[in-house]
């Protein structure tokens, strides 16, 4: 089992809809969880991080963490075409590990 | 504040050549990482370091070496380059715990 897995894409949503991105991790001792956005040819950029169970909101983005289920998600409300990118889930366990990414397309 | 600086940005190597990818951070971060990213894929961890003098292998270390003689620098060495090492390489640093990782701009390497 891979350390960090994400729902396979690509994911397409219409403009204004909610995009839901999911991530599971295998190391129960993992402490911190990150969502990064990566545009083609660019470095990953941090959207938000979460380390406590529950929800964390930042503008149109909400991260949800459930340590018992080893699951972390990212919701993007009012999706915009500029949100079209690859979203990477990252976890700090014994080191800093990334998932394979989910490509999101927001259709005008 | 420069953050994480990677050089070079682009490089073409011939099979069997060697090179060093440079990574420097000025934030006094303890943790530094090297990743490679193949087209359409996520980031795979090559090597990491938790402090000066300490390095360890990640998921895909074969064909690479690293050193960490100072807190600031974490160079990645490719010996005997192979076409399979064609990729984009990212260096990242993090202070530790629940803090943001900072990435360099990446090095696009092609081995022909």
Coordinates of C-alpha atoms in Angstrom, one line a residue:
Chain A
X1 CA 0.0 0.0 0.0
X2 CA 1.3 3.4 -1.0
X3 CA 1.9 5.9 1.9
X4 CA -0.4 8.5 0.4
X5 CA -3.2 7.9 -2.1
X6 CA -5.5 10.3 -3.8
X7 CA -8.7 9.8 -5.8
X8 CA -7.8 9.3 -9.4
X9 CA -8.6 12.1 -11.9
X10 CA -9.0 14.0 -13.8
X11 CA -11.9 15.6 -12.0
X12 CA -14.1 18.0 -14.0
X13 CA -16.6 20.4 -12.3
X14 CA -18.6 23.3 -13.8
X15 CA -17.7 26.8 -12.7
X16 CA -19.4 27.7 -9.4
X17 CA -19.7 24.1 -8.2
X18 CA -18.0 22.4 -5.3
X19 CA -14.9 20.4 -6.0
X20 CA -14.1 17.6 -3.6
X21 CA -10.6 16.1 -3.4
X22 CA -9.8 13.1 -1.3
X23 CA -6.6 11.7 0.3
X24 CA -5.9 8.7 2.4
X25 CA -2.7 7.8 4.2
X26 CA -1.2 4.6 5.7
X27 CA 0.9 5.8 8.6
X28 CA -1.4 6.2 11.7
X29 CA 1.4 8.2 13.3
X30 CA 1.2 10.9 10.7
X31 CA 0.9 14.3 12.3
X32 CA 0.5 17.1 9.7
X33 CA -1.4 17.2 6.5
X34 CA -1.0 19.6 3.6
X35 CA -2.8 20.5 0.4
X36 CA -0.7 21.9 -2.4
X37 CA -1.8 23.3 -5.8
X38 CA 0.5 22.9 -8.8
X39 CA 0.1 24.6 -12.1
X40 CA 1.7 23.0 -15.1
X41 CA 5.5 23.6 -15.1
X42 CA 5.4 25.4 -11.7
X43 CA 6.4 24.5 -8.2
X44 CA 3.8 23.3 -5.7
X45 CA 2.2 26.1 -3.7
X46 CA 0.6 25.6 -0.3
X47 CA -3.2 26.0 -0.1
X48 CA -3.5 25.0 3.6
X49 CA -2.5 22.6 6.2
X50 CA -4.4 20.8 9.0
X51 CA -3.3 18.8 12.0
X52 CA -6.3 18.5 14.2
X53 CA -9.4 16.4 13.6
X54 CA -12.3 18.4 12.1
X55 CA -12.6 21.1 9.6
X56 CA -10.4 24.1 8.8
X57 CA -11.7 26.8 6.5
X58 CA -9.7 29.4 4.6
X59 CA -11.8 31.5 2.1
X60 CA -13.2 29.1 -0.5
X61 CA -11.2 26.2 0.7
X62 CA -12.1 23.8 3.5
X63 CA -9.8 21.0 4.7
X64 CA -11.3 18.1 6.6
X65 CA -9.2 15.6 8.7
X66 CA -10.4 12.3 10.2
X67 CA -7.4 10.6 11.8
X68 CA -9.5 7.5 12.8
X69 CA -10.3 6.9 9.2
X70 CA -6.8 8.2 8.0
X71 CA -8.6 10.5 5.6
X72 CA -8.1 14.1 4.7
X73 CA -10.1 16.0 2.1
X74 CA -10.2 19.4 0.4
X75 CA -13.4 21.1 -0.6
X76 CA -13.3 24.1 -3.0
X77 CA -16.5 26.1 -3.1
X78 CA -17.5 28.3 -6.0
X79 CA -14.9 26.7 -8.2
X80 CA -13.3 29.0 -10.7
X81 CA -11.5 28.2 -14.0
X82 CA -8.3 29.5 -12.3
X83 CA -8.6 26.6 -9.8
X84 CA -7.8 24.2 -12.7
X85 CA -4.6 22.6 -11.6
X86 CA -3.2 19.5 -10.0
X87 CA -3.8 19.2 -6.3
X88 CA -1.3 17.3 -4.2
X89 CA -1.9 15.9 -0.7
X90 CA 1.2 15.7 1.5
X91 CA 1.7 14.1 4.8
X92 CA 4.4 14.4 7.5
X93 CA 5.0 11.0 9.0
X94 CA 8.6 9.7 9.2
X95 CA 9.3 12.1 6.3
X96 CA 7.4 14.4 4.0
X97 CA 5.5 12.4 1.5
X98 CA 3.3 13.4 -1.4
X99 CA 0.4 11.6 -3.0
X100 CA 0.2 11.2 -6.8
X101 CA -2.1 14.3 -7.2
X102 CA -5.5 14.8 -8.7
X103 CA -5.9 16.9 -11.7
X104 CA -8.9 19.3 -11.5
X105 CA -10.6 21.0 -14.4
X106 CA -13.1 23.7 -13.8
X107 CA -15.2 24.3 -16.9
X108 CA -16.5 27.8 -17.7
Chain B
X1 CA 14.5 36.9 1.6
X2 CA 15.4 34.4 -1.1
X3 CA 13.7 31.3 0.4
X4 CA 14.8 28.2 -1.5
X5 CA 17.1 28.6 -4.5
X6 CA 17.8 25.9 -7.0
X7 CA 20.3 25.9 -9.8
X8 CA 20.4 25.3 -12.7
X9 CA 16.8 25.7 -14.0
X10 CA 17.4 23.6 -17.1
X11 CA 20.1 21.1 -18.1
X12 CA 20.7 18.6 -20.8
X13 CA 23.1 15.8 -20.0
X14 CA 24.5 13.0 -22.1
X15 CA 24.2 9.4 -20.9
X16 CA 27.0 8.7 -18.4
X17 CA 27.8 12.3 -17.5
X18 CA 27.6 13.6 -13.9
X19 CA 26.2 16.7 -12.4
X20 CA 25.3 18.4 -9.2
X21 CA 21.9 20.1 -8.6
X22 CA 22.3 22.9 -6.1
X23 CA 19.8 23.8 -3.4
X24 CA 20.3 26.6 -0.9
X25 CA 17.9 27.9 1.7
X26 CA 18.3 31.0 3.9
X27 CA 15.5 30.3 6.4
X28 CA 17.7 28.2 8.8
X29 CA 15.4 25.2 8.2
X30 CA 16.4 21.9 9.6
X31 CA 14.6 19.7 7.2
X32 CA 15.4 19.6 3.5
X33 CA 14.1 17.3 0.8
X34 CA 14.8 16.3 -2.8
X35 CA 12.0 15.2 -5.0
X36 CA 11.6 14.2 -8.7
X37 CA 8.4 14.6 -10.6
X38 CA 7.8 12.7 -13.8
X39 CA 5.2 14.0 -16.3
X40 CA 1.7 13.7 -15.0
X41 CA 2.9 12.2 -11.7
X42 CA 3.3 13.3 -8.1
X43 CA 6.5 14.0 -6.3
X44 CA 8.7 11.1 -5.3
X45 CA 11.1 11.5 -2.5
X46 CA 14.7 10.9 -3.4
X47 CA 16.7 11.9 -0.3
X48 CA 16.0 14.0 2.8
X49 CA 18.0 15.5 5.6
X50 CA 16.9 16.4 9.2
X51 CA 19.9 18.6 9.8
X52 CA 23.5 19.2 9.0
X53 CA 25.5 16.0 8.7
X54 CA 22.4 13.8 8.6
X55 CA 20.9 12.4 5.4
X56 CA 18.6 9.4 4.6
X57 CA 17.2 7.7 1.6
X58 CA 13.7 8.3 0.4
X59 CA 11.5 6.2 -2.0
X60 CA 13.8 6.5 -5.1
X61 CA 17.4 7.0 -4.1
X62 CA 19.2 4.8 -6.7
X63 CA 21.5 6.7 -9.0
X64 CA 21.7 9.7 -6.6
X65 CA 23.8 11.0 -3.7
X66 CA 23.4 13.9 -1.3
X67 CA 25.4 15.6 1.3
X68 CA 24.5 18.2 4.0
X69 CA 27.6 19.8 5.3
X70 CA 25.8 23.0 6.3
X71 CA 22.3 23.9 7.3
X72 CA 21.9 26.0 4.2
X73 CA 23.0 23.7 1.4
X74 CA 21.7 20.3 0.2
X75 CA 23.2 19.4 -3.1
X76 CA 22.0 16.4 -5.1
X77 CA 24.6 14.5 -7.1
X78 CA 23.8 12.4 -10.2
X79 CA 26.5 10.0 -11.2
X80 CA 26.4 8.3 -14.6
X81 CA 23.3 9.9 -15.8
X82 CA 20.7 7.6 -17.4
X83 CA 17.6 8.5 -19.6
X84 CA 15.4 7.3 -16.7
X85 CA 16.6 10.3 -14.7
X86 CA 15.0 12.7 -17.1
X87 CA 12.6 14.5 -14.8
X88 CA 11.9 17.8 -13.0
X89 CA 13.7 18.0 -9.6
X90 CA 12.4 20.0 -6.7
X91 CA 14.2 20.9 -3.5
X92 CA 12.1 21.8 -0.4
X93 CA 12.8 22.9 3.1
X94 CA 10.7 22.9 6.2
X95 CA 11.4 24.1 9.8
X96 CA 9.5 21.1 11.2
X97 CA 6.3 20.2 12.7
X98 CA 3.1 21.9 11.6
X99 CA 4.7 24.4 9.3
X100 CA 4.8 25.1 5.6
X101 CA 7.3 23.6 3.2
X102 CA 9.0 26.0 0.8
X103 CA 9.9 24.8 -2.6
X104 CA 12.6 25.9 -5.1
X105 CA 11.6 26.7 -8.7
X106 CA 12.7 23.3 -9.9
X107 CA 15.3 21.9 -12.3
X108 CA 14.3 20.4 -15.5
X109 CA 16.8 17.8 -16.5
X110 CA 16.9 15.9 -19.7
X111 CA 19.3 13.0 -20.2
X112 CA 19.9 12.1 -23.9

